[in-house]
Amino acid sequence: MNHIGLSGLNAAEILLNNTAHNVANAQTPWFSRRRPLLVAEQSHWGGLLSQLGGVRVLSLERLSDTYLNDQVFRATASQSSANAMMTPLMQLDQLLGNDETGLTQVLSQFIGDLQRCEARPESIPLRQQSLGSTRQLVTRFQMLNQYLFSTAEQQIRQVSNLISDVNRLSGAIAALNDDIAELSGLNDIYGGGNCADLMDQRDALINQLSDQLSIEVDRQSNNSVNLLVVSDQGAIPLVSGQQYFQLSLGNDGSDPLAPPVLVNVPGTAMPISPRDGLLSGLQTLYSEGLLPVINQLGLMAAVLATQVNNQQSEGWDLTGADGVPVFQVVNSPMAMQQRVVAESLTGRGELSVAISELAALVPSEYQLLFTASDQCRVTRLSDGRVFTGKLGADEPLTIDGLVISATGEPVSGDQYLLMPWRNEVRQLAIAVDSPSALAFAAKEHGSGDNQNLLALLDSLQGGSGDCPALMQKNILLQSSVANLTASAVQQQLTSESLYQAAVAERASLSDVNLDEEAANLLRFQQYYQANAQVLRSSQMILDELLALYR
């Protein structure tokens, strides 16, 4: 009886300490409550009598489920990706739709001021007003373009900070793997020394890591884990037991606004594009949000400059001279060369891209690969369409209204990125200062003629059939951004709902319930007192028996 009471006291002390540990960690992130498992001590039999063994705490079970944890990790990555997309797209949508920051009002003013010149094309004040609205339009183009590039550059800084965070978390998880694997060999009621608490700490770090990257957890028999990045390139190792592989920002990518993120596994550096997480959101925001708008804006700037300049050349200015370009020439030698960046080059070939047929232009970038010294394959990156053809010094290649020319000595395997629209807004600038230089008159007509002005207005509004109207292009731009933003908002709402559901489901098993623990404290206190009373009773009986022999 004495032994039974003592075993009960020992068990009660462990139960009270465990409850106190649970309560103390009620606000600790990713703490998994412990549940005691009691078993009866083995009884000893002798004849018709038995020596009962009392009670023993077999273990303190860590209430954690790998499926529920993984579900939270995936939901965290999805939510982070959606958040990274939603806020910048909402800002861009508001920017394009606002009269003070978008193109709609300044385009209307530009066309409206040209229309006001119809009645009095020789009027210097009206010409001056038209030239002023043209400058305002250029300024608005450049302001929007600057916002897009600033946002893209800010993302590069975010990615750089993300890489530092991932490397820090990966190193900490690898160190915990080492400690957990060592403690897992111990055999005691705590499941391997302090292993349970360390596993909770590791799960918290994995969840933080999931905020950055989509992670797959591969659990090992010694309680360590391997972490794999779930990416478009497959599952790429990030943590393997006590070893981890650092991320880095590549500096050899052809697109300066989208440097590759590399995992430096032994012997190679592998580029990754995670399917979820902050990095995925930032990469998708650039490729599906910012870059398409940069391309559409650049195409509009090139069309505007080309249409106005082409029509200017068909007319006379106020002095009777041939019209000169109002905007800087789109196909200057420098502009054509800036539309090409070498990605992988072993030969000595040089490419240039000229803007030609306005109606065929597509707001996309292209990847050009030489399959022979005079043969190439061009992939339109916006939709993956492939073009093939000859390309040599005397044989340019025309694709989507662009004329690609080659000089030098390209070889098979040389690869280039064609960026026809990346720099067009930056190069958009007024080339005339005098309002009298506006060529509103048709040739062989007097200063009061407006025939060339009418032809320009017809071209800008899509009447010539050569190219859709600028205003229509602007509406399509706003519509595409609005649709993308609406999709991002819906995705964010969905991911937030799934995240909350996953967290709640895990919490129902692992989180500390203070009401339940408070009830346990009272119950285990009574349990302790009852076993103490058993000990006292046993002692009293023993004392009385001993007194009989005195």
GROMACS .gro file of C-alpha atoms in nm, residues 41 56 62 122 161 183 210 242 254 259 295 300 324 351 371 392 404 430 538:
model
   19
   41GLU     CA    1   0.259  -0.099  -1.260
   56ARG     CA    2   0.340   0.475  -1.369
   62ARG     CA    3   0.314   1.533  -2.789
  122GLU     CA    4  -0.283   7.832  -8.836
  161ASN     CA    5   1.603   4.001  -4.805
  183LEU     CA    6   1.810   1.336  -2.811
  210SER     CA    7   0.686   2.813  -4.578
  242GLN     CA    8   2.219   1.847  -4.047
  254SER     CA    9   1.966   3.845  -6.914
  259PRO     CA   10   1.757   3.786  -6.163
  295ASN     CA   11   0.532   4.589  -7.254
  300MET     CA   12   0.162   5.229  -7.691
  324VAL     CA   13   0.978   6.696  -8.904
  351LEU     CA   14   2.121   4.158  -8.341
  371THR     CA   15   1.989   2.652  -8.449
  392GLY     CA   16   2.155   3.633  -9.165
  404ILE     CA   17   1.516   4.133  -8.668
  430ILE     CA   18   0.940   6.570  -7.773
  538SER     CA   19  -0.042   0.324   0.521
   0.00000   0.00000   0.00000
